[in-house]
Short mmCIF file of C-alpha atoms and ligand atoms in Angstrom, two decimals:
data_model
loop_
_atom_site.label_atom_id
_atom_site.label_comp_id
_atom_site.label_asym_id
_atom_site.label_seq_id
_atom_site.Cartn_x
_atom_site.Cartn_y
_atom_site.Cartn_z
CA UNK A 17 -43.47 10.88 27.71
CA UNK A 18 -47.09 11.78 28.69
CA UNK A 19 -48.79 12.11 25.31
CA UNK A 20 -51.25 15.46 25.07
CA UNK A 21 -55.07 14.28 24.46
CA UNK A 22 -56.24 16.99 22.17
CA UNK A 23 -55.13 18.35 19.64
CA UNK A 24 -54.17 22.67 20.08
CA UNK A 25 -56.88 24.12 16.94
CA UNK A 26 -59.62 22.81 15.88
CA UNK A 27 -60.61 21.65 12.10
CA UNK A 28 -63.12 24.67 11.82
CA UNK A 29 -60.70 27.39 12.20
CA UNK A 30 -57.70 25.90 10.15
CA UNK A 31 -60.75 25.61 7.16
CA UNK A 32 -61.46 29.01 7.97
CA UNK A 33 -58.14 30.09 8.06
CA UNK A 34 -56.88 28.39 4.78
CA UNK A 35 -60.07 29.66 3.04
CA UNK A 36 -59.82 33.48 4.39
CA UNK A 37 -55.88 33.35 3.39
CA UNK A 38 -56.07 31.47 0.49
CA UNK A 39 -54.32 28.48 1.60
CA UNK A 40 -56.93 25.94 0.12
CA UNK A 41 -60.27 26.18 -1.77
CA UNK A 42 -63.08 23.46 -2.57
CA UNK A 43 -62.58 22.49 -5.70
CA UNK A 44 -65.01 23.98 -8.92
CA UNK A 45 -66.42 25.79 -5.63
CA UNK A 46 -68.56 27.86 -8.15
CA UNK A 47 -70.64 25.00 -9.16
CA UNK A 48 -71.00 23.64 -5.44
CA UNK A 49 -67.99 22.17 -5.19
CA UNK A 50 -66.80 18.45 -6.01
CA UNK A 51 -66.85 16.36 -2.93
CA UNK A 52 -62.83 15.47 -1.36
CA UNK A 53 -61.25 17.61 -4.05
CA UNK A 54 -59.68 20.14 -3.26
CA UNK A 55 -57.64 23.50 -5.12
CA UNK A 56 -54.45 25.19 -2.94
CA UNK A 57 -54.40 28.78 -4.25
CA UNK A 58 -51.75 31.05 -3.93
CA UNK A 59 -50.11 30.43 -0.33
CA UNK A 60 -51.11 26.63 0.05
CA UNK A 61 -49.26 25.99 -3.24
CA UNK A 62 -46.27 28.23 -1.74
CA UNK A 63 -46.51 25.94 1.22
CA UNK A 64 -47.06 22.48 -0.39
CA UNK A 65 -43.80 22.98 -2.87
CA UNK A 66 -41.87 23.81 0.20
CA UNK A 67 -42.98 20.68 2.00
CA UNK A 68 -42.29 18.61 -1.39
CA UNK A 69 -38.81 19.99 -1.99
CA UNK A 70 -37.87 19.79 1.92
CA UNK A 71 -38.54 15.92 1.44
CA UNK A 72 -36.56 16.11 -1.93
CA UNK A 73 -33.42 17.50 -0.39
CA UNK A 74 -33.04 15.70 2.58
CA UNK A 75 -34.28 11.98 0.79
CA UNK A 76 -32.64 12.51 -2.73
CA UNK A 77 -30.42 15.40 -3.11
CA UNK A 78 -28.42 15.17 0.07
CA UNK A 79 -27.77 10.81 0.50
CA UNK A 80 -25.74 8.98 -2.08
CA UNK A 81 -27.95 6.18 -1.96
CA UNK A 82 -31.06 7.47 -3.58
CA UNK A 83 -32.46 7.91 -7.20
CA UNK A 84 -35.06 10.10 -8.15
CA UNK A 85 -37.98 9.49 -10.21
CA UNK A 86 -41.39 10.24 -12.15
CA UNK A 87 -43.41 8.22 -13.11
CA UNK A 88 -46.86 8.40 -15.10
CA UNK A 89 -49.87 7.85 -13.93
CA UNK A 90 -51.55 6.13 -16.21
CA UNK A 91 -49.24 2.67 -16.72
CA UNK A 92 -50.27 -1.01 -18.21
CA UNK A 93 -53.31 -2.19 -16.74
CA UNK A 94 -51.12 -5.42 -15.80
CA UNK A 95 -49.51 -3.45 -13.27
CA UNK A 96 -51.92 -3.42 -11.21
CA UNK A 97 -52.94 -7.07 -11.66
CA UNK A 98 -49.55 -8.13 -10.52
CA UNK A 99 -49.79 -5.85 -7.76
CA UNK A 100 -52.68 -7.68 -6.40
CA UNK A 101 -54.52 -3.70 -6.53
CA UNK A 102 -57.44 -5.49 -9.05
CA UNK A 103 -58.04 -8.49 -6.62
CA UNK A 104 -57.50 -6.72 -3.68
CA UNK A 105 -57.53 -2.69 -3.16
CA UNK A 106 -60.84 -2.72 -2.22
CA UNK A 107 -63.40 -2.08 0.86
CA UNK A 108 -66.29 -4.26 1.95
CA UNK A 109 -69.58 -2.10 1.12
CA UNK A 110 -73.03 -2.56 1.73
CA UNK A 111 -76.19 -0.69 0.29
CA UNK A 112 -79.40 0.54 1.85
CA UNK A 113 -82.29 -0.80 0.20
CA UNK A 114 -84.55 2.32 1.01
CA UNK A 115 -82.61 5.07 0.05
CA UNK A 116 -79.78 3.58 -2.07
CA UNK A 117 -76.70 5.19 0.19
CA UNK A 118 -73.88 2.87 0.25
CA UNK A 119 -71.46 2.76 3.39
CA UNK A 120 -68.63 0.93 4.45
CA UNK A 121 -69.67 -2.13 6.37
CA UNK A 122 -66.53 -2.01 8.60
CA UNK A 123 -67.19 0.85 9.69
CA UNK A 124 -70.98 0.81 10.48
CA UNK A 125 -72.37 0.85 14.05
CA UNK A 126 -74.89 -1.47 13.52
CA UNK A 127 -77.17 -3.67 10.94
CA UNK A 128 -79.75 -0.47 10.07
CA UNK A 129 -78.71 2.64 7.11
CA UNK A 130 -77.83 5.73 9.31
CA UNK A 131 -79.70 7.48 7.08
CA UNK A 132 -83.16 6.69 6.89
CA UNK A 133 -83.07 3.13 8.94
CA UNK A 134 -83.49 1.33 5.67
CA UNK A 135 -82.23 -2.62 5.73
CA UNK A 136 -78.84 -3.11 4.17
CA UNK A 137 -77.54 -5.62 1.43
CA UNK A 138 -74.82 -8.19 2.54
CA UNK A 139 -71.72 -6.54 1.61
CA UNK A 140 -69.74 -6.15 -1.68
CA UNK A 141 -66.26 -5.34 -2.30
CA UNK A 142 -65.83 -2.09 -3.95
CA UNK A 143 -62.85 -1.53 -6.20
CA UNK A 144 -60.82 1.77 -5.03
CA UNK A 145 -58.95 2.71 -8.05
CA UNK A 146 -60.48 5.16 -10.76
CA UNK A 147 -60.90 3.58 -14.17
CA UNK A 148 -60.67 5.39 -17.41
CA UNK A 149 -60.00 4.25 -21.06
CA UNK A 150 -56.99 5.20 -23.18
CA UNK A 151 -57.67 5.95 -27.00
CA UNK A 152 -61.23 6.35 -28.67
CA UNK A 153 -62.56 3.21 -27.79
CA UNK A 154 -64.30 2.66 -24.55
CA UNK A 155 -64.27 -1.38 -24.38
CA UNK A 156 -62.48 -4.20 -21.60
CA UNK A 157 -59.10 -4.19 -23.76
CA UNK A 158 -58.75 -0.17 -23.20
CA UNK A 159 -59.29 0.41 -19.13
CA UNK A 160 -56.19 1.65 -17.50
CA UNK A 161 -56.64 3.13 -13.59
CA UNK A 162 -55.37 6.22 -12.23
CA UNK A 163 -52.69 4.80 -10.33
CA UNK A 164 -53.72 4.69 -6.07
CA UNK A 165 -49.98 4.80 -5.24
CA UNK A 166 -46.86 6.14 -6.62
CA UNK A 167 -44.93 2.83 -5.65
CA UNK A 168 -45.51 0.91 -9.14
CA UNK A 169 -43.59 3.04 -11.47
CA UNK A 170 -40.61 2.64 -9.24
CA UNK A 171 -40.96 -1.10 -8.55
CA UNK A 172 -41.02 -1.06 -12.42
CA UNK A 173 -38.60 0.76 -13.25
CA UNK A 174 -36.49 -1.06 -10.63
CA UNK A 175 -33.93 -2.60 -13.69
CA UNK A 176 -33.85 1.03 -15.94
CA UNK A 177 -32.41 2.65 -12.76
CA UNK A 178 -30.10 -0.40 -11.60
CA UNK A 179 -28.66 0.04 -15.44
CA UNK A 180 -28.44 3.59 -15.72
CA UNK A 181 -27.31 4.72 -12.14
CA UNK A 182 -25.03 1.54 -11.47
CA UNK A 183 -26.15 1.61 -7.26
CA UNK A 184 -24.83 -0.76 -5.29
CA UNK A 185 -27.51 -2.60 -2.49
CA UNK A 186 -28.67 -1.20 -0.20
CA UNK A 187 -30.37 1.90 -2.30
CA UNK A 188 -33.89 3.16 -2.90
CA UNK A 189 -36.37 5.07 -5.47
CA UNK A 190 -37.83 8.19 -4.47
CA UNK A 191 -40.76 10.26 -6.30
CA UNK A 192 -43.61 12.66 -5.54
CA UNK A 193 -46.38 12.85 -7.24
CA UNK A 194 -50.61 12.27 -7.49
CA UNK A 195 -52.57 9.36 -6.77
CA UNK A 196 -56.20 8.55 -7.25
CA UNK A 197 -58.28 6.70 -4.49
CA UNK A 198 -62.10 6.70 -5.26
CA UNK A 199 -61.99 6.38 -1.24
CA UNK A 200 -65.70 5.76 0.30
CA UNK A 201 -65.23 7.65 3.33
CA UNK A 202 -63.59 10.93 3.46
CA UNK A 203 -63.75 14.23 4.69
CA UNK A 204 -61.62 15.94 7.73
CA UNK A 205 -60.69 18.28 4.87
CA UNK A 206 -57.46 17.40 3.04
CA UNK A 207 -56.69 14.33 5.51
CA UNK A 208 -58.64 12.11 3.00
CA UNK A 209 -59.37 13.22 -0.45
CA UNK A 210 -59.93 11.66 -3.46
CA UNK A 211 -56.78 13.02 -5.29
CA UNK A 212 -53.88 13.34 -3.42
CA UNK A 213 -50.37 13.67 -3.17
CA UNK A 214 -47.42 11.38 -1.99
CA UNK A 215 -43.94 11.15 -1.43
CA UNK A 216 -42.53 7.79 -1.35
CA UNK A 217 -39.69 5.67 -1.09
CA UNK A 218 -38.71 1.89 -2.39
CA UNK A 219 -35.64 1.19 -0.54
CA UNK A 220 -34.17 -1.78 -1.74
CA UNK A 221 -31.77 -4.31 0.64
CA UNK A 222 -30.12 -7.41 1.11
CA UNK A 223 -32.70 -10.04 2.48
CA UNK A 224 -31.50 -10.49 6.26
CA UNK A 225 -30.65 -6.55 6.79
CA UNK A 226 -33.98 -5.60 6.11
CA UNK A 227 -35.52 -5.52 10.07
CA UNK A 228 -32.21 -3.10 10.74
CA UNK A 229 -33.08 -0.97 7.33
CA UNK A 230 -36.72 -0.56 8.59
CA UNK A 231 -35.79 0.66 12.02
CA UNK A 232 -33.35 2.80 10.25
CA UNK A 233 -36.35 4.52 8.05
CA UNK A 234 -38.61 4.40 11.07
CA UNK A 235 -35.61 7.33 12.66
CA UNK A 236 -35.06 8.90 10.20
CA UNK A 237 -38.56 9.46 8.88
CA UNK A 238 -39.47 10.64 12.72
CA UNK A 239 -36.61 12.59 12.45
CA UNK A 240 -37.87 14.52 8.89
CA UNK A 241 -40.62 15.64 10.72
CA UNK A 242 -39.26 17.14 13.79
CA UNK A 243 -36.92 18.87 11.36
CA UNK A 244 -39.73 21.02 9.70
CA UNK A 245 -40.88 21.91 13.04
CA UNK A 246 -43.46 19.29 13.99
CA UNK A 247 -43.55 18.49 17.82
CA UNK A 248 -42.16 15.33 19.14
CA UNK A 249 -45.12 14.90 21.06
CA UNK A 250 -47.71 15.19 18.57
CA UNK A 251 -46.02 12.35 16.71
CA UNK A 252 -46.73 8.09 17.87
CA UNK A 253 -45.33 5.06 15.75
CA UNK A 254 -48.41 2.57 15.38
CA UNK A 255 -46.93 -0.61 14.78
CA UNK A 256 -49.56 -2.49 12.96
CA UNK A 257 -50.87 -6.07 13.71
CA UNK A 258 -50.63 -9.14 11.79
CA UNK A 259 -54.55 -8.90 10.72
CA UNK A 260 -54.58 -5.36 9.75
CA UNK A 261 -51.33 -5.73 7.32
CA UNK A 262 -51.54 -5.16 3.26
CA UNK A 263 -51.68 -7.98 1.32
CA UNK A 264 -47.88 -7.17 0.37
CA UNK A 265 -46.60 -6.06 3.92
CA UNK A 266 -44.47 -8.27 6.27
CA UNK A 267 -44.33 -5.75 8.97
CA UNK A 268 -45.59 -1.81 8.68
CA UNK A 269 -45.63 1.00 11.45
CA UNK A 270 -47.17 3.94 11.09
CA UNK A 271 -46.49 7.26 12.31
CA UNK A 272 -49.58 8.69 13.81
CA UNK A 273 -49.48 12.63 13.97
CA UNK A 274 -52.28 14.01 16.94
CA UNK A 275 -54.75 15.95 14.12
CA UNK A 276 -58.12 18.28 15.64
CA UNK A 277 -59.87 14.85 15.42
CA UNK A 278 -57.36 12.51 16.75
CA UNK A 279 -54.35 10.31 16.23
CA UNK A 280 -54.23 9.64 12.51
CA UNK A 281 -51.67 8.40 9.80
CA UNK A 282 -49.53 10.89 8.48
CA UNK A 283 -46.99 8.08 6.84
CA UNK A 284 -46.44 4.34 6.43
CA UNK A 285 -43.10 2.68 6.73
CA UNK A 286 -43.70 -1.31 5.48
CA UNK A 287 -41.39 -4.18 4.22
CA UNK A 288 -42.77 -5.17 1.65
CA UNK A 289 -40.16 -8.20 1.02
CA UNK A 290 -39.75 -9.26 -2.18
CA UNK A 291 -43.13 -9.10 -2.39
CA UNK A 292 -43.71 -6.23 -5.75
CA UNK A 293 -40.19 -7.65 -7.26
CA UNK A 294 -40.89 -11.16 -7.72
CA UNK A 295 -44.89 -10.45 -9.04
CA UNK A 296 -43.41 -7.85 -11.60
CA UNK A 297 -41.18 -10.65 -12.58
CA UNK A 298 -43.43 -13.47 -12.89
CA UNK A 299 -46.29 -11.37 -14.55
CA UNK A 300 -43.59 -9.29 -17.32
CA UNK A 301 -41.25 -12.16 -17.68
CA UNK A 302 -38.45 -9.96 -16.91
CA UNK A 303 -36.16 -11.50 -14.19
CA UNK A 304 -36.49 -8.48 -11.89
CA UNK A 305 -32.86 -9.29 -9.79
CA UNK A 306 -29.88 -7.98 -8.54
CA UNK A 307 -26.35 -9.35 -9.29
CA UNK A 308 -24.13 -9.69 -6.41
CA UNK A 309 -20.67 -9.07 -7.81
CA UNK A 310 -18.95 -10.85 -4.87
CA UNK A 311 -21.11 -13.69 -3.78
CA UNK A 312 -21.54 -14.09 -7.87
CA UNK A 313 -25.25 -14.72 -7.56
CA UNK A 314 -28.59 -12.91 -8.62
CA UNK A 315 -30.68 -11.96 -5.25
CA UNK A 316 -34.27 -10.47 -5.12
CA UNK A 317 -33.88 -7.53 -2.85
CA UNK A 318 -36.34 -6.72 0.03
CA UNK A 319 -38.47 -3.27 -0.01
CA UNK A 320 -38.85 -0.75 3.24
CA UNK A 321 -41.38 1.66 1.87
CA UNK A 322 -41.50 4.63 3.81
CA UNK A 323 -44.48 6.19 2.62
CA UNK A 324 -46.20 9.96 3.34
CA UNK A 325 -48.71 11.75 2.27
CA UNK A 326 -48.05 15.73 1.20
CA UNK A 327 -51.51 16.41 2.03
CA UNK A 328 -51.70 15.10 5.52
CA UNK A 329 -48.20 16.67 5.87
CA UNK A 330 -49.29 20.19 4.91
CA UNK A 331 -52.24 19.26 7.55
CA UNK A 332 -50.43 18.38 10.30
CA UNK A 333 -47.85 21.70 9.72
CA UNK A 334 -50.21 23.85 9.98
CA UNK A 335 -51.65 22.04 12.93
CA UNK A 336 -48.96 22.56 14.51
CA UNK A 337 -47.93 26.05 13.87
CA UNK A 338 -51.60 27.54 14.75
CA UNK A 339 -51.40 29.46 17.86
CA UNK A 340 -53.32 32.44 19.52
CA UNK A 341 -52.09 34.76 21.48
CA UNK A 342 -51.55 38.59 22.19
CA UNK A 343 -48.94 40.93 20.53
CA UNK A 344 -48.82 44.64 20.78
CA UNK A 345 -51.91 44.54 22.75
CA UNK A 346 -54.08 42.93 20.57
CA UNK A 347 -55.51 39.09 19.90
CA UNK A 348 -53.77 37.35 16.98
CA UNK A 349 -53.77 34.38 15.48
CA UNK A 350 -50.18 33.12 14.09
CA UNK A 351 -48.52 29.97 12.59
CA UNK A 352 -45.17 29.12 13.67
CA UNK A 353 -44.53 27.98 10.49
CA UNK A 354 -40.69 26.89 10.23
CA UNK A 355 -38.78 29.39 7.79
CA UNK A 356 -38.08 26.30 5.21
CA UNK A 357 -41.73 26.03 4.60
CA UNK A 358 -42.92 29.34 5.45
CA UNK A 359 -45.11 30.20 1.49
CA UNK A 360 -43.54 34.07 2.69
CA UNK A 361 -40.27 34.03 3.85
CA UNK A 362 -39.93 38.08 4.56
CA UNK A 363 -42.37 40.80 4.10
CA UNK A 364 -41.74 44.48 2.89
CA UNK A 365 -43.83 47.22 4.82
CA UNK A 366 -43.43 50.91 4.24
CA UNK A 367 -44.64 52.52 7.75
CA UNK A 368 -46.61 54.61 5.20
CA UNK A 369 -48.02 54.75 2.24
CA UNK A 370 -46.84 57.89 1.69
CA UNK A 371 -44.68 58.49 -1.53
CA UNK A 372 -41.74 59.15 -0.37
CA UNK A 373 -40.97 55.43 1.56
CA UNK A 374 -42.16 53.77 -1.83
CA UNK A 375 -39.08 53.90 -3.58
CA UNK A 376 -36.51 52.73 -1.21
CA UNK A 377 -39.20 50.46 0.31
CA UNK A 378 -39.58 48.72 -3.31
CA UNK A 379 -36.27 49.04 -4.35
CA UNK A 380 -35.50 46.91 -0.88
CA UNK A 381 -38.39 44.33 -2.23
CA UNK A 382 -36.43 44.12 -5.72
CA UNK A 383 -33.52 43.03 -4.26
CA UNK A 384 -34.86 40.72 -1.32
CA UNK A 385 -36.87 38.61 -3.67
CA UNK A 386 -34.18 38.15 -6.14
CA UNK A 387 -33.33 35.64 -3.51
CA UNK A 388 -36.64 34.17 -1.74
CA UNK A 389 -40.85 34.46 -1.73
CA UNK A 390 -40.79 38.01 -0.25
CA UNK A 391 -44.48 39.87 0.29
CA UNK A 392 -45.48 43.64 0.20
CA UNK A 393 -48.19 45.44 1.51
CA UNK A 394 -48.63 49.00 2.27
CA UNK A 395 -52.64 48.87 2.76
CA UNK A 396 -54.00 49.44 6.21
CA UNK A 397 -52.05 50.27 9.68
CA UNK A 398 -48.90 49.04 10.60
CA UNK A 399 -50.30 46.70 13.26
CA UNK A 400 -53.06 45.34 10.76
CA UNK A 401 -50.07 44.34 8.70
CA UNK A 402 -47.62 42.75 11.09
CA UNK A 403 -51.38 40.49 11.97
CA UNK A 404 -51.78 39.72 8.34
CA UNK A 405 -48.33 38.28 7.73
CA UNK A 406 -48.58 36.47 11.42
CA UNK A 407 -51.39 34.85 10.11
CA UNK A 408 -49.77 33.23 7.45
CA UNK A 409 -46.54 32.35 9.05
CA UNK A 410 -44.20 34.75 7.66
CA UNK A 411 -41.26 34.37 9.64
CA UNK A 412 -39.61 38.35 9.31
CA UNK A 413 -41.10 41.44 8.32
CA UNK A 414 -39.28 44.23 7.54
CA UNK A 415 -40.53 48.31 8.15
CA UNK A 416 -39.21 50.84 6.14
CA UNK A 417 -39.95 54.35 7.76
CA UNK A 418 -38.94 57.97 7.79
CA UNK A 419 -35.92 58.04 9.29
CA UNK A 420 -34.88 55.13 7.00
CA UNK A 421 -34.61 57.66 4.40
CA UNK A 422 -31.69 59.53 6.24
CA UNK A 423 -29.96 56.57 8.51
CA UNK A 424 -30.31 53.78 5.83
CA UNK A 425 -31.61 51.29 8.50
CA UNK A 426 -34.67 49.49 8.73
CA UNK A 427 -36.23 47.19 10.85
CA UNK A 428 -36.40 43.75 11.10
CA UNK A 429 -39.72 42.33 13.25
CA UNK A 430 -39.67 38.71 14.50
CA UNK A 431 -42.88 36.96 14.11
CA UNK A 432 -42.03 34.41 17.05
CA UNK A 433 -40.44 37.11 19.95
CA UNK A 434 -41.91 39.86 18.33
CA UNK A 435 -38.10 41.07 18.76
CA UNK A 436 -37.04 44.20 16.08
CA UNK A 437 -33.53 45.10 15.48
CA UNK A 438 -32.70 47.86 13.20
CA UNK A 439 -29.97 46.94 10.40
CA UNK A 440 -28.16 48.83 7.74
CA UNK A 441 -29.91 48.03 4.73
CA UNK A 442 -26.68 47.05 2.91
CA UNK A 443 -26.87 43.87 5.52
CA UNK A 444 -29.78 43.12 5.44
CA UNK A 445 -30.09 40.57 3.14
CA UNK A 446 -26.99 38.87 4.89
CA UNK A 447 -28.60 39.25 8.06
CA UNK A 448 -32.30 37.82 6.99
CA UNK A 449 -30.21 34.67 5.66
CA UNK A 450 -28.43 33.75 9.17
CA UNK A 451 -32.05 33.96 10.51
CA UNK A 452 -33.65 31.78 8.08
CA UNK A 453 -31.09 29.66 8.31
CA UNK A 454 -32.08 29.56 12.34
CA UNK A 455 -29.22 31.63 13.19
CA UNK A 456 -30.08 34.33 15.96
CA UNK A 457 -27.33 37.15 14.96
CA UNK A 458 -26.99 39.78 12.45
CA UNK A 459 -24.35 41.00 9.85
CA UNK A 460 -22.59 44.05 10.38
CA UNK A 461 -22.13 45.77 6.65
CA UNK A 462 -18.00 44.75 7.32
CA UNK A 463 -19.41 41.41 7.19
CA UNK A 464 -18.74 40.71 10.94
CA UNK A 465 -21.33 39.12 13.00
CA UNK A 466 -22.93 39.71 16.14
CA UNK A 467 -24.76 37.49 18.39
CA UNK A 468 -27.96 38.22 19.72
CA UNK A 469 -28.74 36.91 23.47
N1 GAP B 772 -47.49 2.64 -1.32
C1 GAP B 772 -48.03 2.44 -0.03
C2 GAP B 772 -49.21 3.25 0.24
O1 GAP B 772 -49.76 3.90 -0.65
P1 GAP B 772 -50.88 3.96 2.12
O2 GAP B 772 -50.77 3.81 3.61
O3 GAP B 772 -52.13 3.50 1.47
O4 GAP B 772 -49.60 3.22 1.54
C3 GAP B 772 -49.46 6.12 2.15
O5 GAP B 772 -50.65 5.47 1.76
C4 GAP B 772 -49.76 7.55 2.58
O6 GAP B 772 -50.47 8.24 1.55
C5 GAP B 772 -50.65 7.66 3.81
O7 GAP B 772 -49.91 7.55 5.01
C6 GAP B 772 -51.23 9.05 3.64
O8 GAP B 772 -50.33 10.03 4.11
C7 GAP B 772 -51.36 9.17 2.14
N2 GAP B 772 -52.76 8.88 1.72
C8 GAP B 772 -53.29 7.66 1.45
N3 GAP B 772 -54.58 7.77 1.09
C9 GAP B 772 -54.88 9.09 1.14
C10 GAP B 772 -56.06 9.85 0.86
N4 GAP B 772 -57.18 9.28 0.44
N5 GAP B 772 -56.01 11.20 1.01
C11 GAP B 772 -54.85 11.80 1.40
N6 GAP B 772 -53.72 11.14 1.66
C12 GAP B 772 -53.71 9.79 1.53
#
């Protein structure tokens, strides 16, 4: 496979575009904003609980050999002792002695501040996790961390779920939720922030299957993707080296995704071995096992960890649904969003804003979003309309017009082909399902079916 070089949009316009469409803001952007942070307003929050839930229904809901979770953030600071994050979840920094700007040493060209020229300091590791006190006392004995990873509270709670679920090896954890990294470089707008999302998985197996389980996550994992619509192409496993492994990893791969400025992580898939199990163990005195019923023995399972980030996910969607091109004889710039993630899944449009379509038009937007996100808009001409909803990925719109009002048929627009076909109303809800579902027909009102070429 020839692998493409560049990546289709640039980061400008997808800022531009989630900031004109309210997709994403800057965070507290009336006081200047608070740098990495970031707020998803009304469509990016549409779009990031479709992502989450995708992941929730194919990982949890739909395998018998998964058990949800959530966890809080905030958990006992010997967590993260035993998870080596104290010692070592931390970057090499060094400071300028001019100006007093700090930078990553690893990642510095040469021996001078980039800055001003200043000298630097010999460098000092810098402790990524956010600390914060419980209760009213601000001393050593009260500092818990925001937790920099979701995968704690499940290694934890490893023996409430092997009690309460009764799973049988090989089975995993799954949860989604925030993490805190008080990261020293960021920017490329939500690819590295400071708060985040994740959704990750501890799957637990026998020692001995665990090369064949991590290949198996590696698939499948590749496979999630392509499902919501991501190109093959714009997706590279990175296996990592030796060096560059986490202090807990025996083996890890990423998978790169092809972002405006380059190949980047979108996920992590490591072994982790036995690795969180037996630290947990040593450092709560809890023996943290698994009791084979046949061999009639306790074994410490191995961890594969697939591991992805919502944010970088949402990125690299929308990455790959931006296109330009020309419809109806006019410029316009669409997303190719796939209908499961779409934050719009149909969108209502009287031909007029006359009142006489109103009624029937938002009697039709009643019904439709009894059953999914469903948008109207009557401002502005037709054409403006069909752009705005391009824009933001809606997949179907639907145009109520005069003769509506006497044939009771409207018309359904595709975003993709730009096709319309004109449907009874009374099957049109049955006919906007088949195509969400990616089904290229629509219902006659008898309930038969025909296929579209
Ligand atoms: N439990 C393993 C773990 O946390 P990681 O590679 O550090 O591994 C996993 O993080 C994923 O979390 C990354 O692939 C990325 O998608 C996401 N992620 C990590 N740091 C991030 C940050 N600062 N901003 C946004 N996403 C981040």
């Amino acid at each position: 496979m020839t692998e493409p070089a560049k990546a289709k949009v640039d980061m400008e316009k997808l800022v531009s575009l989630c900031r004109r469409r309210g997709f994403i803001f800057p965070s507290s952007e009336i006081y200047g904003g608070l740098s990495s942070c970031w707020d998803y307003g009304p469509l990016g929050v549409e779009l990031k609980r479709n992502i989450k839930d995708a992941w929730w229904r194919a990982m949890v809901q739909q395998r018998d050999d998964m058990a949800g979770l959530d966890s809080s953030i905030l958990m006992h600071p010997q967590v993260w002792q035993a998870s080596g994050h104290v010692e070592g979840f931390s970057d090499p920094l060094v400071e300028c002695k001019g100006c007093h700007r700090r930078w990553r040493s690893d990642e510095l060209g040469g021996d001078k501040c980039p800055e001003c020229g200043g000298e630097l300091t010999e460098p000092r590791l810098f402790n990524l996790m956010f600390k914060t006190f419980v209760g009213p006392v601000e001393d050593e004995a009260s500092v818990v961390y925001l937790r920099p990873e979701t995968a704690q509270g499940m290694f934890v709670n490893f023996e409430n779920i092997l009690n309460t679920t009764r799973k049988r090896l090989p089975f995993g954890i799954a949860q989604i939720g925030k993490s805190f990294r008080n990261e020293v470089t960021t920017g490329n707008f939500i690819f590295r922030s400071r708060e985040f999302e994740q959704m990750e998985i501890e799957f637990f197996v026998r020692p001995g299957t665990d090369q064949q389980w991590f290949d198996y996550w590696v698939e499948e994992r590749l496979n999630w993707y392509a499902g919501l619509g991501i190109k093959r192409e714009n997706l590279k496993l990175r296996p990592h080296d030796k060096e560059e492994l986490a202090h807990y990893a025996r083996a890890c791969s990423d998978i790169n995704y092809l972002f405006p400025m380059g190949w980047a992580e979108l996920e992590g898939i490591a072994n982790r071995g036995d690795f969180d199990l037996v630290q947990h163990a040593k450092s709560s005195g809890k023996g943290l096992s698994y009791y084979d019923e046949e061999a009639k023995e306790h074994i410490v399972p191995y961890i594969i960890e697939p591991s992805a980030g919502v944010d970088r996910t949402f990125l690299a969607v929308l990455c790959d649904a931006y296109d330009e091109d020309e419809a109806e004889g006019e410029k316009r710039v669409l997303l190719h969003l796939h209908p499961d993630i779409a934050p719009i899944k149909v969108a209502v449009l009287p031909l007029s804003r006359k009142e006489t379509l109103a009624p029937l038009a938002r009697d039709i937007y009643a019904e439709l979003r009894q059953h999914w996100m469903v948008g109207y808009d009557e401002a502005q001409s037709i054409g403006r309309r069909y752009r705005r909803q391009d824009e933001i990925g809606t997949p179907f719109c639907v145009t109520v017009d005069f003769e509506s009002l006497e044939d009771k048929h409207v018309t359904i627009r595709e975003r993709d082909s730009l096709r319309q076909i004109r449907v009874p109303i009374e099957s049109l809800k049955a006919t906007l399902q088949a195509k969400l579902d990616g089904e290229d027909l629509f219902v006659l009102p008898d309930g038969g079916k025909i296929w579209k070429e």
